[in-house]
PDB file of C-alpha atoms in Angstrom:
ATOM      1  CA  MET A 906      -0.087  -0.015   0.049  1.00 66.00           C
ATOM      2  CA  CYS A 907       1.851   3.176  -1.107  1.00 74.00           C
ATOM      3  CA  GLY A 908       0.406   6.701  -0.537  1.00 83.00           C
ATOM      4  CA  ILE A 909      -0.212   9.389  -3.234  1.00 83.00           C
ATOM      5  CA  CYS A 910      -0.575  13.130  -3.521  1.00 86.00           C
ATOM      6  CA  GLY A 911      -0.336  15.836  -5.921  1.00 89.00           C
ATOM      7  CA  VAL A 912      -1.428  19.115  -7.147  1.00 85.00           C
ATOM      8  CA  TYR A 913      -2.355  20.663 -10.257  1.00 89.00           C
ATOM      9  CA  ASN A 914      -2.213  24.020 -10.427  1.00 85.00           C
ATOM     10  CA  LEU A 915      -4.970  25.007 -13.171  1.00 81.00           C
ATOM     11  CA  SER A 916      -4.122  29.015 -13.513  1.00 76.00           C
ATOM     12  CA  GLY A 917      -0.114  27.885 -13.921  1.00 70.00           C
ATOM     13  CA  LYS A 918       0.153  32.133 -12.383  1.00 71.00           C
ATOM     14  CA  ASN A 919       1.875  30.705  -8.824  1.00 73.00           C
ATOM     15  CA  SER A 920       4.490  28.186  -8.469  1.00 77.00           C
ATOM     16  CA  ILE A 921       3.732  25.095  -6.361  1.00 81.00           C
ATOM     17  CA  ASP A 922       5.453  25.251  -2.965  1.00 83.00           C
ATOM     18  CA  LYS A 923       7.967  22.301  -2.850  1.00 85.00           C
ATOM     19  CA  LYS A 924       7.612  22.622   0.928  1.00 88.00           C
ATOM     20  CA  VAL A 925       4.143  21.814   1.136  1.00 84.00           C
ATOM     21  CA  LEU A 926       4.393  19.280  -1.400  1.00 82.00           C
ATOM     22  CA  GLN A 927       6.753  17.366   1.055  1.00 86.00           C
ATOM     23  CA  LYS A 928       4.489  17.816   4.234  1.00 82.00           C
ATOM     24  CA  MET A 929       1.628  15.883   2.178  1.00 79.00           C
ATOM     25  CA  VAL A 930       4.298  12.987   1.611  1.00 80.00           C
ATOM     26  CA  SER A 931       5.399  13.167   5.114  1.00 78.00           C
ATOM     27  CA  LEU A 932       2.005  12.777   6.377  1.00 78.00           C
ATOM     28  CA  LEU A 933       1.535   9.661   4.135  1.00 74.00           C
ATOM     29  CA  LYS A 934       4.541   7.646   5.415  1.00 77.00           C
ATOM     30  CA  HIS A 935       2.706   5.183   7.051  1.00 68.00           C
ATOM     31  CA  ARG A 936       1.495   3.846   3.607  1.00 67.00           C
ATOM     32  CA  GLY A 937       4.743   4.057   2.153  1.00 60.00           C
ATOM     33  CA  PRO A 938       7.915   3.699   4.445  1.00 54.00           C
ATOM     34  CA  GLU A 939      10.720   2.381   2.593  1.00 67.00           C
ATOM     35  CA  ASP A 940      11.079   5.245  -0.015  1.00 66.00           C
ATOM     36  CA  ASN A 941       9.773   8.587  -1.205  1.00 75.00           C
ATOM     37  CA  GLY A 942       9.996  11.147  -3.855  1.00 82.00           C
ATOM     38  CA  THR A 943       8.535  14.220  -5.394  1.00 85.00           C
ATOM     39  CA  TYR A 944       8.238  15.667  -8.790  1.00 91.00           C
ATOM     40  CA  ILE A 945       7.095  19.572  -9.303  1.00 91.00           C
ATOM     41  CA  ASP A 946       7.066  22.000 -12.230  1.00 89.00           C
ATOM     42  CA  ASN A 947       4.813  25.097 -12.295  1.00 83.00           C
ATOM     43  CA  LYS A 948       1.914  23.182 -13.212  1.00 88.00           C
ATOM     44  CA  VAL A 949       1.754  19.596 -11.639  1.00 92.00           C
ATOM     45  CA  ALA A 950       3.457  18.399  -8.242  1.00 91.00           C
ATOM     46  CA  PHE A 951       3.278  14.670  -7.778  1.00 91.00           C
ATOM     47  CA  GLY A 952       4.527  12.940  -4.109  1.00 89.00           C
ATOM     48  CA  HIS A 953       4.878   9.305  -3.334  1.00 88.00           C
ATOM     49  CA  ALA A 954       5.425   7.308  -0.149  1.00 84.00           C
ATOM     50  CA  ARG A 955       6.456   3.921  -1.476  1.00 69.00           C
ATOM     51  CA  LEU A 956       5.878   0.427  -0.150  1.00 60.00           C
ATOM     52  CA  LYS A 957       7.788  -1.941  -2.300  1.00 57.00           C
ATOM     53  CA  ILE A 958       6.063  -4.849  -3.550  1.00 60.00           C
ATOM     54  CA  ILE A 959       6.716  -5.801  -7.154  1.00 61.00           C
ATOM     55  CA  ASP A 960      10.205  -3.951  -8.177  1.00 57.00           C
ATOM     56  CA  LEU A 961      12.046  -4.068  -5.005  1.00 57.00           C
ATOM     57  CA  THR A 962      15.072  -1.859  -6.913  1.00 61.00           C
ATOM     58  CA  LYS A 963      15.323   1.585  -7.073  1.00 72.00           C
ATOM     59  CA  LYS A 964      14.236   1.543 -10.302  1.00 73.00           C
ATOM     60  CA  GLY A 965      10.599   1.549  -9.004  1.00 69.00           C
ATOM     61  CA  HIS A 966      11.162   4.843  -7.463  1.00 68.00           C
ATOM     62  CA  GLN A 967       8.071   7.369  -7.981  1.00 75.00           C
ATOM     63  CA  PRO A 968       6.906   9.331  -9.251  1.00 93.00           C
ATOM     64  CA  MET A 969       8.306   7.999 -12.424  1.00 93.00           C
ATOM     65  CA  SER A 970       8.517   9.323 -16.008  1.00 95.00           C
ATOM     66  CA  ASP A 971       8.822   7.850 -19.692  1.00 96.00           C
ATOM     67  CA  SER A 972      12.520   8.006 -21.054  1.00 94.00           C
ATOM     68  CA  LYS A 973      11.716  11.162 -22.644  1.00 96.00           C
ATOM     69  CA  LYS A 974      10.241  13.095 -19.458  1.00 96.00           C
ATOM     70  CA  GLU A 975       6.863  13.546 -21.420  1.00 96.00           C
ATOM     71  CA  ILE A 976       4.779  11.373 -19.085  1.00 97.00           C
ATOM     72  CA  TYR A 977       4.895  11.558 -15.310  1.00 97.00           C
ATOM     73  CA  ILE A 978       2.855   9.227 -12.554  1.00 97.00           C
ATOM     74  CA  THR A 979       2.452   8.490  -9.114  1.00 93.00           C
ATOM     75  CA  PHE A 980       0.703   5.197  -8.803  1.00 93.00           C
ATOM     76  CA  ASN A 981      -0.565   3.251  -5.469  1.00 90.00           C
ATOM     77  CA  GLY A 982      -1.782  -0.510  -6.349  1.00 92.00           C
ATOM     78  CA  GLU A 983      -1.107  -3.614  -8.612  1.00 93.00           C
ATOM     79  CA  ILE A 984      -1.555  -4.286 -11.939  1.00 96.00           C
ATOM     80  CA  TYR A 985      -2.290  -7.865 -12.035  1.00 96.00           C
ATOM     81  CA  ASN A 986      -1.412  -8.454 -15.914  1.00 97.00           C
ATOM     82  CA  PHE A 987       1.330  -6.123 -16.425  1.00 97.00           C
ATOM     83  CA  LYS A 988       3.501  -8.648 -17.497  1.00 97.00           C
ATOM     84  CA  GLU A 989       1.464  -9.829 -20.018  1.00 98.00           C
ATOM     85  CA  ILE A 990       0.818  -6.152 -21.278  1.00 98.00           C
ATOM     86  CA  LYS A 991       4.354  -5.535 -20.805  1.00 97.00           C
ATOM     87  CA  GLU A 992       5.518  -8.442 -23.557  1.00 98.00           C
ATOM     88  CA  ASP A 993       2.880  -6.666 -25.938  1.00 98.00           C
ATOM     89  CA  LEU A 994       4.533  -3.512 -25.383  1.00 98.00           C
ATOM     90  CA  ILE A 995       7.963  -5.070 -26.150  1.00 98.00           C
ATOM     91  CA  LYS A 996       6.599  -6.460 -29.396  1.00 98.00           C
ATOM     92  CA  LYS A 997       5.380  -2.608 -30.534  1.00 97.00           C
ATOM     93  CA  GLY A 998       9.134  -1.557 -29.388  1.00 96.00           C
ATOM     94  CA  HIS A 999       9.240  -0.067 -26.102  1.00 96.00           C
ATOM     95  CA  LYS A1000      11.847  -0.404 -23.902  1.00 95.00           C
ATOM     96  CA  PHE A1001      11.497  -0.868 -19.934  1.00 95.00           C
ATOM     97  CA  ASN A1002      14.159   0.469 -17.354  1.00 91.00           C
ATOM     98  CA  SER A1003      12.261  -1.223 -14.369  1.00 91.00           C
ATOM     99  CA  ASN A1004      10.118  -4.556 -13.316  1.00 91.00           C
ATOM    100  CA  SER A1005       7.491  -2.172 -12.142  1.00 92.00           C
ATOM    101  CA  ASP A1006       3.870  -2.324 -13.088  1.00 94.00           C
ATOM    102  CA  THR A1007       4.134   1.676 -12.430  1.00 94.00           C
ATOM    103  CA  GLU A1008       6.736   1.419 -15.818  1.00 96.00           C
ATOM    104  CA  VAL A1009       3.875  -0.666 -17.773  1.00 97.00           C
ATOM    105  CA  ILE A1010       1.135   2.231 -17.236  1.00 98.00           C
ATOM    106  CA  ILE A1011       3.067   4.794 -18.621  1.00 98.00           C
ATOM    107  CA  TYR A1012       3.993   2.925 -22.087  1.00 98.00           C
ATOM    108  CA  ALA A1013       0.599   1.854 -22.337  1.00 98.00           C
ATOM    109  CA  TYR A1014      -0.682   4.997 -21.911  1.00 98.00           C
ATOM    110  CA  LYS A1015       1.541   6.110 -24.690  1.00 97.00           C
ATOM    111  CA  GLU A1016       0.688   3.285 -26.774  1.00 98.00           C
ATOM    112  CA  TRP A1017      -3.244   3.382 -26.830  1.00 98.00           C
ATOM    113  CA  GLY A1018      -4.013   6.870 -24.886  1.00 97.00           C
ATOM    114  CA  ILE A1019      -5.936   6.970 -21.838  1.00 97.00           C
ATOM    115  CA  ARG A1020      -8.169   3.792 -23.250  1.00 97.00           C
ATOM    116  CA  CYS A1021      -5.211   1.977 -21.843  1.00 98.00           C
ATOM    117  CA  ILE A1022      -6.964   1.584 -18.458  1.00 97.00           C
ATOM    118  CA  GLU A1023      -9.367  -0.732 -20.485  1.00 97.00           C
ATOM    119  CA  ARG A1024      -6.752  -3.197 -20.392  1.00 97.00           C
ATOM    120  CA  PHE A1025      -5.808  -3.450 -16.523  1.00 98.00           C
ATOM    121  CA  ASN A1026      -6.677  -5.591 -14.024  1.00 97.00           C
ATOM    122  CA  GLY A1027      -5.899  -4.752 -10.730  1.00 96.00           C
ATOM    123  CA  MET A1028      -6.456  -2.640  -8.009  1.00 94.00           C
ATOM    124  CA  PHE A1029      -4.947   0.885  -8.357  1.00 95.00           C
ATOM    125  CA  ALA A1030      -5.216   4.626  -8.312  1.00 94.00           C
ATOM    126  CA  PHE A1031      -2.994   6.785 -10.202  1.00 96.00           C
ATOM    127  CA  ALA A1032      -2.372  10.624 -11.259  1.00 96.00           C
ATOM    128  CA  LEU A1033      -0.437  10.763 -14.401  1.00 98.00           C
ATOM    129  CA  TYR A1034       0.813  13.657 -16.037  1.00 97.00           C
ATOM    130  CA  ASP A1035       1.205  14.094 -20.221  1.00 97.00           C
ATOM    131  CA  LYS A1036       3.206  17.454 -20.121  1.00 94.00           C
ATOM    132  CA  LYS A1037       3.409  17.399 -24.209  1.00 95.00           C
ATOM    133  CA  LYS A1038      -0.419  17.287 -23.927  1.00 95.00           C
ATOM    134  CA  ASP A1039      -0.897  19.450 -20.740  1.00 92.00           C
ATOM    135  CA  LYS A1040      -3.266  17.004 -19.422  1.00 95.00           C
ATOM    136  CA  VAL A1041      -3.688  15.172 -16.179  1.00 95.00           C
ATOM    137  CA  PHE A1042      -5.743  12.004 -15.594  1.00 97.00           C
ATOM    138  CA  LEU A1043      -7.008  10.784 -11.999  1.00 95.00           C
ATOM    139  CA  VAL A1044      -7.591   7.188 -12.368  1.00 96.00           C
ATOM    140  CA  ARG A1045      -8.741   4.484  -9.827  1.00 95.00           C
ATOM    141  CA  ASP A1046      -9.681   0.569 -10.432  1.00 94.00           C
ATOM    142  CA  ARG A1047     -13.127  -0.078 -11.596  1.00 91.00           C
ATOM    143  CA  LEU A1048     -14.518  -0.973  -8.115  1.00 91.00           C
ATOM    144  CA  GLY A1049     -12.905   1.619  -5.891  1.00 88.00           C
ATOM    145  CA  ILE A1050     -10.779  -0.900  -4.098  1.00 88.00           C
ATOM    146  CA  LYS A1051      -7.968   1.951  -4.087  1.00 85.00           C
ATOM    147  CA  PRO A1052      -9.745   5.021  -3.504  1.00 77.00           C
ATOM    148  CA  LEU A1053      -8.701   8.744  -4.861  1.00 85.00           C
ATOM    149  CA  PHE A1054      -9.848  11.835  -3.280  1.00 83.00           C
ATOM    150  CA  TYR A1055      -9.896  15.116  -5.073  1.00 80.00           C
ATOM    151  CA  SER A1056     -10.616  18.921  -4.410  1.00 76.00           C
ATOM    152  CA  ILE A1057     -10.880  21.849  -6.253  1.00 72.00           C
ATOM    153  CA  PHE A1058     -10.325  24.738  -4.862  1.00 63.00           C
TER     154      PHE A1058
END
């Protein structure tokens, strides 16, 4: 069980305070005591408190990005069929740096767009930022096993 948090600055006028993001992550430490990380730019800030389950190496560190730094994700949960999806993506020419289901989500999104979630079996909640398209997606599993809360202010 990991903890994820974030901010999406709709106006883009004010920068996101890194100290606020770090405080948010520190409040999630009980959900992921083994690692934590942040990603921040002037539009999006993602935080992650990690409990290592699938990829136990540093390559599973989150928030995670694709190799071109165009897609960023913070993810909680498990994609049960990620190995099968990964095999399909490798056949399509995608290269992976980790053995994590998180990275599979990134490249599935790059290959199939947001409809990639139709392929996922599991329990999950994640925030994905497509920097090139300037879009943020908040996604949770069909049953809401991994809840996702948000607020607009």
